[in-house]
């Protein structure tokens, strides 16, 4: 290749440089989509985005390091990336940093600090943060116990379609936590959670249906719960099913 051609080629930006420059101008949702997918395949791009200072890349890299997906697990580094993205106003990062402080992932456990992180993200409208902060208020961890405040937070998350928050609202109405007990309202929230695919909502709806004298429907929802639940939760569900008498009501009920 003539020297002039080599110089011209060298002057051309590389494909990687073009891609990185494009990331800088992408809308947040489009960038998040570009960084999603198989962590192993996305790792180089994700790290580049994180090191370029893009909060979407920092959150994605933090999640990968937290779980050891696409990169060796390093929870301390994960918390650091969440903190960087949170400093740029990322509500998702604030929520994840809250989880790190709540559970002691890569940092010293600090429920009060977790509550502050969740509160910042919840105020920005993050449904997961609203749900997580609700737990802290319901249990009085890091904040003064305030079941009514927990209900309000669960409602806010549920309004955004959060099935776990719907299930917790059902429990609050069932047991009268922070709100007047109302079995019908509890059943309605359990059903919304169940229809949203959350296994605990499905299990709780099955319990309600047993009490309502609807064993066939209860068994159907219990099967859904067993299908969606992690293995460690299934034994307790099956034990409850036997207590409810659903083995006799539906011979197709899973037994293991």
PDB file of C-alpha atoms in Angstrom:
ATOM      1  CA  UNK A   1       0.000   0.000   0.000  1.00  0.00           C
ATOM      2  CA  UNK A   2       1.434   3.409  -0.930  1.00  0.00           C
ATOM      3  CA  UNK A   3       2.377   5.688   1.933  1.00  0.00           C
ATOM      4  CA  UNK A   4      -0.387   8.119   1.013  1.00  0.00           C
ATOM      5  CA  UNK A   5      -2.984   5.342   1.238  1.00  0.00           C
ATOM      6  CA  UNK A   6      -1.639   4.183   4.605  1.00  0.00           C
ATOM      7  CA  UNK A   7      -1.866   7.724   5.929  1.00  0.00           C
ATOM      8  CA  UNK A   8      -5.423   8.080   4.661  1.00  0.00           C
ATOM      9  CA  UNK A   9      -6.431   4.784   6.263  1.00  0.00           C
ATOM     10  CA  UNK A  10      -4.852   5.772   9.562  1.00  0.00           C
ATOM     11  CA  UNK A  11      -6.817   9.009   9.477  1.00  0.00           C
ATOM     12  CA  UNK A  12     -10.096   7.125   9.249  1.00  0.00           C
ATOM     13  CA  UNK A  13     -11.777   6.473  12.628  1.00  0.00           C
ATOM     14  CA  UNK A  14     -11.938   2.825  13.616  1.00  0.00           C
ATOM     15  CA  UNK A  15     -15.268   1.015  13.848  1.00  0.00           C
ATOM     16  CA  UNK A  16     -14.869   0.942  17.626  1.00  0.00           C
ATOM     17  CA  UNK A  17     -14.240   4.688  17.768  1.00  0.00           C
ATOM     18  CA  UNK A  18     -17.337   5.331  15.659  1.00  0.00           C
ATOM     19  CA  UNK A  19     -19.385   3.060  17.896  1.00  0.00           C
ATOM     20  CA  UNK A  20     -18.158   4.727  21.078  1.00  0.00           C
ATOM     21  CA  UNK A  21     -18.873   8.165  19.638  1.00  0.00           C
ATOM     22  CA  UNK A  22     -22.364   7.000  18.709  1.00  0.00           C
ATOM     23  CA  UNK A  23     -22.989   5.812  22.277  1.00  0.00           C
ATOM     24  CA  UNK A  24     -22.349   9.327  23.531  1.00  0.00           C
ATOM     25  CA  UNK A  25     -25.319  10.648  21.572  1.00  0.00           C
ATOM     26  CA  UNK A  26     -27.750   7.749  22.097  1.00  0.00           C
ATOM     27  CA  UNK A  27     -30.923   8.368  24.139  1.00  0.00           C
ATOM     28  CA  UNK A  28     -30.683   6.544  27.515  1.00  0.00           C
ATOM     29  CA  UNK A  29     -33.260   3.865  26.654  1.00  0.00           C
ATOM     30  CA  UNK A  30     -31.622   3.080  23.320  1.00  0.00           C
ATOM     31  CA  UNK A  31     -28.201   2.946  24.945  1.00  0.00           C
ATOM     32  CA  UNK A  32     -29.472   0.614  27.668  1.00  0.00           C
ATOM     33  CA  UNK A  33     -30.853  -1.680  24.961  1.00  0.00           C
ATOM     34  CA  UNK A  34     -27.525  -1.615  23.110  1.00  0.00           C
ATOM     35  CA  UNK A  35     -25.702  -2.660  26.273  1.00  0.00           C
ATOM     36  CA  UNK A  36     -28.119  -5.474  27.128  1.00  0.00           C
ATOM     37  CA  UNK A  37     -28.053  -9.081  26.010  1.00  0.00           C
ATOM     38  CA  UNK A  38     -25.486 -11.775  26.724  1.00  0.00           C
ATOM     39  CA  UNK A  39     -23.093 -10.316  29.347  1.00  0.00           C
ATOM     40  CA  UNK A  40     -20.095 -12.160  27.897  1.00  0.00           C
ATOM     41  CA  UNK A  41     -20.673 -10.681  24.442  1.00  0.00           C
ATOM     42  CA  UNK A  42     -21.535  -7.206  25.736  1.00  0.00           C
ATOM     43  CA  UNK A  43     -18.736  -6.962  28.315  1.00  0.00           C
ATOM     44  CA  UNK A  44     -16.246  -4.969  26.222  1.00  0.00           C
ATOM     45  CA  UNK A  45     -18.859  -2.476  25.086  1.00  0.00           C
ATOM     46  CA  UNK A  46     -20.330  -2.178  28.595  1.00  0.00           C
ATOM     47  CA  UNK A  47     -16.970  -1.499  30.199  1.00  0.00           C
ATOM     48  CA  UNK A  48     -16.130   1.045  27.529  1.00  0.00           C
ATOM     49  CA  UNK A  49     -19.423   2.847  28.133  1.00  0.00           C
ATOM     50  CA  UNK A  50     -18.819   2.784  31.897  1.00  0.00           C
ATOM     51  CA  UNK A  51     -15.300   4.160  31.574  1.00  0.00           C
ATOM     52  CA  UNK A  52     -16.583   6.855  29.219  1.00  0.00           C
ATOM     53  CA  UNK A  53     -18.731   8.031  32.122  1.00  0.00           C
ATOM     54  CA  UNK A  54     -22.105   6.909  30.769  1.00  0.00           C
ATOM     55  CA  UNK A  55     -24.364   5.983  33.708  1.00  0.00           C
ATOM     56  CA  UNK A  56     -26.181   3.316  31.679  1.00  0.00           C
ATOM     57  CA  UNK A  57     -22.870   1.536  31.166  1.00  0.00           C
ATOM     58  CA  UNK A  58     -21.866   1.997  34.795  1.00  0.00           C
ATOM     59  CA  UNK A  59     -25.097   0.453  36.062  1.00  0.00           C
ATOM     60  CA  UNK A  60     -24.861  -2.437  33.603  1.00  0.00           C
ATOM     61  CA  UNK A  61     -21.235  -3.082  34.537  1.00  0.00           C
ATOM     62  CA  UNK A  62     -22.113  -2.908  38.224  1.00  0.00           C
ATOM     63  CA  UNK A  63     -24.818  -5.537  37.750  1.00  0.00           C
ATOM     64  CA  UNK A  64     -22.431  -7.786  35.839  1.00  0.00           C
ATOM     65  CA  UNK A  65     -19.779  -7.516  38.552  1.00  0.00           C
ATOM     66  CA  UNK A  66     -22.367  -8.049  41.274  1.00  0.00           C
ATOM     67  CA  UNK A  67     -23.495 -11.352  39.762  1.00  0.00           C
ATOM     68  CA  UNK A  68     -20.216 -12.432  38.158  1.00  0.00           C
ATOM     69  CA  UNK A  69     -21.798 -12.446  34.702  1.00  0.00           C
ATOM     70  CA  UNK A  70     -19.531 -11.434  31.839  1.00  0.00           C
ATOM     71  CA  UNK A  71     -16.824 -10.522  34.350  1.00  0.00           C
ATOM     72  CA  UNK A  72     -15.369 -12.068  37.524  1.00  0.00           C
ATOM     73  CA  UNK A  73     -17.571 -11.311  40.495  1.00  0.00           C
ATOM     74  CA  UNK A  74     -16.374  -8.240  42.381  1.00  0.00           C
ATOM     75  CA  UNK A  75     -19.073  -6.784  44.604  1.00  0.00           C
ATOM     76  CA  UNK A  76     -16.873  -4.001  45.923  1.00  0.00           C
ATOM     77  CA  UNK A  77     -16.206  -2.808  42.388  1.00  0.00           C
ATOM     78  CA  UNK A  78     -19.912  -3.199  41.590  1.00  0.00           C
ATOM     79  CA  UNK A  79     -20.862  -0.889  44.449  1.00  0.00           C
ATOM     80  CA  UNK A  80     -18.289   1.607  43.204  1.00  0.00           C
ATOM     81  CA  UNK A  81     -19.816   1.700  39.733  1.00  0.00           C
ATOM     82  CA  UNK A  82     -23.322   2.090  41.169  1.00  0.00           C
ATOM     83  CA  UNK A  83     -22.066   4.997  43.257  1.00  0.00           C
ATOM     84  CA  UNK A  84     -20.566   6.696  40.183  1.00  0.00           C
ATOM     85  CA  UNK A  85     -23.801   6.353  38.230  1.00  0.00           C
ATOM     86  CA  UNK A  86     -25.886   7.470  41.226  1.00  0.00           C
ATOM     87  CA  UNK A  87     -23.779  10.626  41.462  1.00  0.00           C
ATOM     88  CA  UNK A  88     -24.941  11.406  37.912  1.00  0.00           C
ATOM     89  CA  UNK A  89     -28.587  11.113  38.916  1.00  0.00           C
ATOM     90  CA  UNK A  90     -29.343   7.523  37.857  1.00  0.00           C
ATOM     91  CA  UNK A  91     -32.341   6.319  39.893  1.00  0.00           C
ATOM     92  CA  UNK A  92     -31.590   2.704  38.950  1.00  0.00           C
ATOM     93  CA  UNK A  93     -28.055   3.107  40.311  1.00  0.00           C
ATOM     94  CA  UNK A  94     -29.374   4.659  43.541  1.00  0.00           C
ATOM     95  CA  UNK A  95     -31.654   1.654  43.987  1.00  0.00           C
ATOM     96  CA  UNK A  96     -28.828  -0.813  43.333  1.00  0.00           C
ATOM     97  CA  UNK A  97     -26.519   1.066  45.693  1.00  0.00           C
ATOM     98  CA  UNK A  98     -29.290   0.817  48.266  1.00  0.00           C
ATOM     99  CA  UNK A  99     -29.394  -2.930  47.792  1.00  0.00           C
ATOM    100  CA  UNK A 100     -25.637  -3.104  48.325  1.00  0.00           C
ATOM    101  CA  UNK A 101     -25.946  -1.224  51.616  1.00  0.00           C
ATOM    102  CA  UNK A 102     -28.988  -3.219  52.709  1.00  0.00           C
ATOM    103  CA  UNK A 103     -27.358  -6.596  52.089  1.00  0.00           C
ATOM    104  CA  UNK A 104     -23.691  -5.756  52.637  1.00  0.00           C
ATOM    105  CA  UNK A 105     -22.685  -6.452  49.035  1.00  0.00           C
ATOM    106  CA  UNK A 106     -19.188  -5.013  48.631  1.00  0.00           C
ATOM    107  CA  UNK A 107     -19.775  -2.476  51.397  1.00  0.00           C
ATOM    108  CA  UNK A 108     -20.495  -2.585  55.116  1.00  0.00           C
ATOM    109  CA  UNK A 109     -24.203  -3.250  55.651  1.00  0.00           C
ATOM    110  CA  UNK A 110     -25.952  -0.008  56.603  1.00  0.00           C
ATOM    111  CA  UNK A 111     -29.764  -0.045  56.600  1.00  0.00           C
ATOM    112  CA  UNK A 112     -30.015   3.710  57.186  1.00  0.00           C
ATOM    113  CA  UNK A 113     -27.778   4.415  54.193  1.00  0.00           C
ATOM    114  CA  UNK A 114     -29.796   1.930  52.143  1.00  0.00           C
ATOM    115  CA  UNK A 115     -32.980   3.782  53.083  1.00  0.00           C
ATOM    116  CA  UNK A 116     -31.513   7.096  51.922  1.00  0.00           C
ATOM    117  CA  UNK A 117     -30.489   5.570  48.596  1.00  0.00           C
ATOM    118  CA  UNK A 118     -33.899   3.986  48.102  1.00  0.00           C
ATOM    119  CA  UNK A 119     -35.634   7.232  49.056  1.00  0.00           C
ATOM    120  CA  UNK A 120     -33.711   9.196  46.418  1.00  0.00           C
ATOM    121  CA  UNK A 121     -34.547   6.638  43.736  1.00  0.00           C
ATOM    122  CA  UNK A 122     -38.154   6.303  44.891  1.00  0.00           C
ATOM    123  CA  UNK A 123     -38.627  10.073  44.700  1.00  0.00           C
ATOM    124  CA  UNK A 124     -37.411   9.866  41.091  1.00  0.00           C
ATOM    125  CA  UNK A 125     -40.127   7.289  40.389  1.00  0.00           C
ATOM    126  CA  UNK A 126     -38.127   4.042  40.411  1.00  0.00           C
ATOM    127  CA  UNK A 127     -40.627   1.252  41.157  1.00  0.00           C
ATOM    128  CA  UNK A 128     -38.036  -1.149  42.542  1.00  0.00           C
ATOM    129  CA  UNK A 129     -36.802   1.504  44.960  1.00  0.00           C
ATOM    130  CA  UNK A 130     -40.364   2.205  46.077  1.00  0.00           C
ATOM    131  CA  UNK A 131     -40.839  -1.505  46.728  1.00  0.00           C
ATOM    132  CA  UNK A 132     -37.506  -1.860  48.548  1.00  0.00           C
ATOM    133  CA  UNK A 133     -38.053   1.227  50.681  1.00  0.00           C
ATOM    134  CA  UNK A 134     -41.514  -0.083  51.526  1.00  0.00           C
ATOM    135  CA  UNK A 135     -39.889  -3.180  53.034  1.00  0.00           C
ATOM    136  CA  UNK A 136     -37.663  -1.062  55.241  1.00  0.00           C
ATOM    137  CA  UNK A 137     -40.625   0.937  56.520  1.00  0.00           C
ATOM    138  CA  UNK A 138     -42.718  -2.181  57.052  1.00  0.00           C
ATOM    139  CA  UNK A 139     -39.978  -3.832  59.103  1.00  0.00           C
ATOM    140  CA  UNK A 140     -38.494  -0.720  60.717  1.00  0.00           C
ATOM    141  CA  UNK A 141     -35.028  -1.294  59.268  1.00  0.00           C
ATOM    142  CA  UNK A 142     -32.912   1.838  58.873  1.00  0.00           C
ATOM    143  CA  UNK A 143     -36.020   3.959  59.410  1.00  0.00           C
ATOM    144  CA  UNK A 144     -38.715   4.170  62.065  1.00  0.00           C
ATOM    145  CA  UNK A 145     -41.357   1.527  61.430  1.00  0.00           C
ATOM    146  CA  UNK A 146     -44.254   3.051  59.508  1.00  0.00           C
ATOM    147  CA  UNK A 147     -46.579   0.502  57.949  1.00  0.00           C
ATOM    148  CA  UNK A 148     -48.812   3.201  56.461  1.00  0.00           C
ATOM    149  CA  UNK A 149     -45.808   4.663  54.668  1.00  0.00           C
ATOM    150  CA  UNK A 150     -44.950   1.171  53.424  1.00  0.00           C
ATOM    151  CA  UNK A 151     -48.454   0.818  51.986  1.00  0.00           C
ATOM    152  CA  UNK A 152     -48.123   4.143  50.183  1.00  0.00           C
ATOM    153  CA  UNK A 153     -44.816   3.053  48.653  1.00  0.00           C
ATOM    154  CA  UNK A 154     -46.207  -0.321  47.601  1.00  0.00           C
ATOM    155  CA  UNK A 155     -49.124   1.498  45.983  1.00  0.00           C
ATOM    156  CA  UNK A 156     -46.761   3.740  44.058  1.00  0.00           C
ATOM    157  CA  UNK A 157     -44.798   0.739  42.773  1.00  0.00           C
ATOM    158  CA  UNK A 158     -47.967  -1.230  42.015  1.00  0.00           C
ATOM    159  CA  UNK A 159     -49.288   1.687  39.966  1.00  0.00           C
ATOM    160  CA  UNK A 160     -46.271   1.130  37.724  1.00  0.00           C
ATOM    161  CA  UNK A 161     -47.148  -2.544  37.284  1.00  0.00           C
ATOM    162  CA  UNK A 162     -44.798  -4.014  39.912  1.00  0.00           C
ATOM    163  CA  UNK A 163     -46.183  -7.528  40.720  1.00  0.00           C
ATOM    164  CA  UNK A 164     -44.149  -7.927  43.928  1.00  0.00           C
ATOM    165  CA  UNK A 165     -45.505  -4.677  45.297  1.00  0.00           C
ATOM    166  CA  UNK A 166     -49.004  -5.862  44.423  1.00  0.00           C
ATOM    167  CA  UNK A 167     -48.432  -9.018  46.441  1.00  0.00           C
ATOM    168  CA  UNK A 168     -47.205  -7.025  49.444  1.00  0.00           C
ATOM    169  CA  UNK A 169     -50.239  -4.766  49.202  1.00  0.00           C
ATOM    170  CA  UNK A 170     -52.335  -7.910  49.365  1.00  0.00           C
ATOM    171  CA  UNK A 171     -50.552  -8.983  52.535  1.00  0.00           C
ATOM    172  CA  UNK A 172     -51.024  -5.553  54.090  1.00  0.00           C
ATOM    173  CA  UNK A 173     -54.758  -5.703  53.414  1.00  0.00           C
ATOM    174  CA  UNK A 174     -54.948  -9.302  54.594  1.00  0.00           C
ATOM    175  CA  UNK A 175     -53.223  -8.625  57.920  1.00  0.00           C
ATOM    176  CA  UNK A 176     -54.155  -4.989  58.489  1.00  0.00           C
ATOM    177  CA  UNK A 177     -50.603  -3.665  58.236  1.00  0.00           C
ATOM    178  CA  UNK A 178     -50.790   0.114  57.825  1.00  0.00           C
ATOM    179  CA  UNK A 179     -54.315  -0.098  56.458  1.00  0.00           C
ATOM    180  CA  UNK A 180     -57.681  -1.435  57.577  1.00  0.00           C
ATOM    181  CA  UNK A 181     -57.864  -5.186  57.035  1.00  0.00           C
ATOM    182  CA  UNK A 182     -59.951  -6.001  53.972  1.00  0.00           C
ATOM    183  CA  UNK A 183     -59.970  -9.613  52.717  1.00  0.00           C
ATOM    184  CA  UNK A 184     -61.620  -8.709  49.420  1.00  0.00           C
ATOM    185  CA  UNK A 185     -59.048  -6.014  48.697  1.00  0.00           C
ATOM    186  CA  UNK A 186     -56.283  -8.451  49.643  1.00  0.00           C
ATOM    187  CA  UNK A 187     -57.642 -11.032  47.216  1.00  0.00           C
ATOM    188  CA  UNK A 188     -57.850  -8.429  44.446  1.00  0.00           C
ATOM    189  CA  UNK A 189     -54.194  -7.453  44.886  1.00  0.00           C
ATOM    190  CA  UNK A 190     -53.092 -11.086  45.064  1.00  0.00           C
ATOM    191  CA  UNK A 191     -54.896 -11.714  41.792  1.00  0.00           C
ATOM    192  CA  UNK A 192     -53.200  -8.754  40.100  1.00  0.00           C
ATOM    193  CA  UNK A 193     -49.832  -9.973  41.348  1.00  0.00           C
ATOM    194  CA  UNK A 194     -50.598 -13.524  40.232  1.00  0.00           C
ATOM    195  CA  UNK A 195     -51.656 -12.381  36.786  1.00  0.00           C
ATOM    196  CA  UNK A 196     -48.427 -10.391  36.629  1.00  0.00           C
ATOM    197  CA  UNK A 197     -46.510 -13.673  36.970  1.00  0.00           C
ATOM    198  CA  UNK A 198     -45.175 -13.372  40.520  1.00  0.00           C
ATOM    199  CA  UNK A 199     -45.062 -16.770  42.209  1.00  0.00           C
ATOM    200  CA  UNK A 200     -45.786 -15.499  45.717  1.00  0.00           C
ATOM    201  CA  UNK A 201     -48.852 -13.652  44.478  1.00  0.00           C
ATOM    202  CA  UNK A 202     -49.950 -16.860  42.756  1.00  0.00           C
ATOM    203  CA  UNK A 203     -49.400 -18.859  45.932  1.00  0.00           C
ATOM    204  CA  UNK A 204     -51.270 -16.344  48.100  1.00  0.00           C
ATOM    205  CA  UNK A 205     -54.149 -16.239  45.615  1.00  0.00           C
ATOM    206  CA  UNK A 206     -54.322 -20.043  45.794  1.00  0.00           C
ATOM    207  CA  UNK A 207     -54.623 -19.791  49.588  1.00  0.00           C
ATOM    208  CA  UNK A 208     -57.465 -17.276  49.264  1.00  0.00           C
ATOM    209  CA  UNK A 209     -59.268 -19.502  46.763  1.00  0.00           C
ATOM    210  CA  UNK A 210     -58.990 -22.494  49.083  1.00  0.00           C
ATOM    211  CA  UNK A 211     -60.659 -20.470  51.828  1.00  0.00           C
ATOM    212  CA  UNK A 212     -63.331 -19.376  49.336  1.00  0.00           C
ATOM    213  CA  UNK A 213     -64.165 -23.000  48.523  1.00  0.00           C
ATOM    214  CA  UNK A 214     -62.632 -22.967  45.029  1.00  0.00           C
ATOM    215  CA  UNK A 215     -60.140 -25.868  45.169  1.00  0.00           C
ATOM    216  CA  UNK A 216     -59.852 -26.364  41.405  1.00  0.00           C
ATOM    217  CA  UNK A 217     -58.926 -22.728  40.798  1.00  0.00           C
ATOM    218  CA  UNK A 218     -56.632 -22.829  43.810  1.00  0.00           C
ATOM    219  CA  UNK A 219     -54.814 -25.854  42.407  1.00  0.00           C
ATOM    220  CA  UNK A 220     -54.412 -24.163  39.028  1.00  0.00           C
ATOM    221  CA  UNK A 221     -52.785 -21.107  40.598  1.00  0.00           C
ATOM    222  CA  UNK A 222     -50.655 -23.279  42.842  1.00  0.00           C
ATOM    223  CA  UNK A 223     -49.323 -25.080  39.781  1.00  0.00           C
ATOM    224  CA  UNK A 224     -48.417 -21.701  38.288  1.00  0.00           C
ATOM    225  CA  UNK A 225     -46.655 -20.721  41.503  1.00  0.00           C
ATOM    226  CA  UNK A 226     -44.681 -23.969  41.508  1.00  0.00           C
ATOM    227  CA  UNK A 227     -43.743 -23.451  37.872  1.00  0.00           C
ATOM    228  CA  UNK A 228     -42.411 -19.951  38.546  1.00  0.00           C
ATOM    229  CA  UNK A 229     -40.922 -20.379  42.020  1.00  0.00           C
ATOM    230  CA  UNK A 230     -37.233 -21.030  42.675  1.00  0.00           C
ATOM    231  CA  UNK A 231     -36.576 -24.630  43.773  1.00  0.00           C
ATOM    232  CA  UNK A 232     -35.927 -23.641  47.401  1.00  0.00           C
ATOM    233  CA  UNK A 233     -39.509 -22.332  47.728  1.00  0.00           C
ATOM    234  CA  UNK A 234     -41.345 -25.309  46.254  1.00  0.00           C
ATOM    235  CA  UNK A 235     -41.152 -27.703  49.211  1.00  0.00           C
ATOM    236  CA  UNK A 236     -42.939 -25.269  51.525  1.00  0.00           C
ATOM    237  CA  UNK A 237     -45.596 -24.661  48.880  1.00  0.00           C
ATOM    238  CA  UNK A 238     -46.241 -28.360  48.445  1.00  0.00           C
ATOM    239  CA  UNK A 239     -46.457 -28.802  52.209  1.00  0.00           C
ATOM    240  CA  UNK A 240     -49.069 -26.043  52.317  1.00  0.00           C
ATOM    241  CA  UNK A 241     -50.963 -27.698  49.466  1.00  0.00           C
ATOM    242  CA  UNK A 242     -51.202 -30.912  51.459  1.00  0.00           C
ATOM    243  CA  UNK A 243     -52.465 -28.962  54.447  1.00  0.00           C
ATOM    244  CA  UNK A 244     -55.088 -27.370  52.205  1.00  0.00           C
ATOM    245  CA  UNK A 245     -56.185 -30.787  50.918  1.00  0.00           C
ATOM    246  CA  UNK A 246     -55.400 -29.965  47.296  1.00  0.00           C
ATOM    247  CA  UNK A 247     -53.871 -33.391  46.613  1.00  0.00           C
ATOM    248  CA  UNK A 248     -57.360 -34.845  46.776  1.00  0.00           C
ATOM    249  CA  UNK A 249     -58.867 -31.948  44.838  1.00  0.00           C
ATOM    250  CA  UNK A 250     -56.519 -32.210  41.875  1.00  0.00           C
ATOM    251  CA  UNK A 251     -54.542 -35.384  41.197  1.00  0.00           C
ATOM    252  CA  UNK A 252     -52.357 -33.565  38.665  1.00  0.00           C
ATOM    253  CA  UNK A 253     -50.819 -31.317  41.319  1.00  0.00           C
ATOM    254  CA  UNK A 254     -46.990 -31.597  41.186  1.00  0.00           C
ATOM    255  CA  UNK A 255     -45.574 -33.570  44.100  1.00  0.00           C
ATOM    256  CA  UNK A 256     -41.869 -32.703  43.912  1.00  0.00           C
TER     257      UNK A 256
END
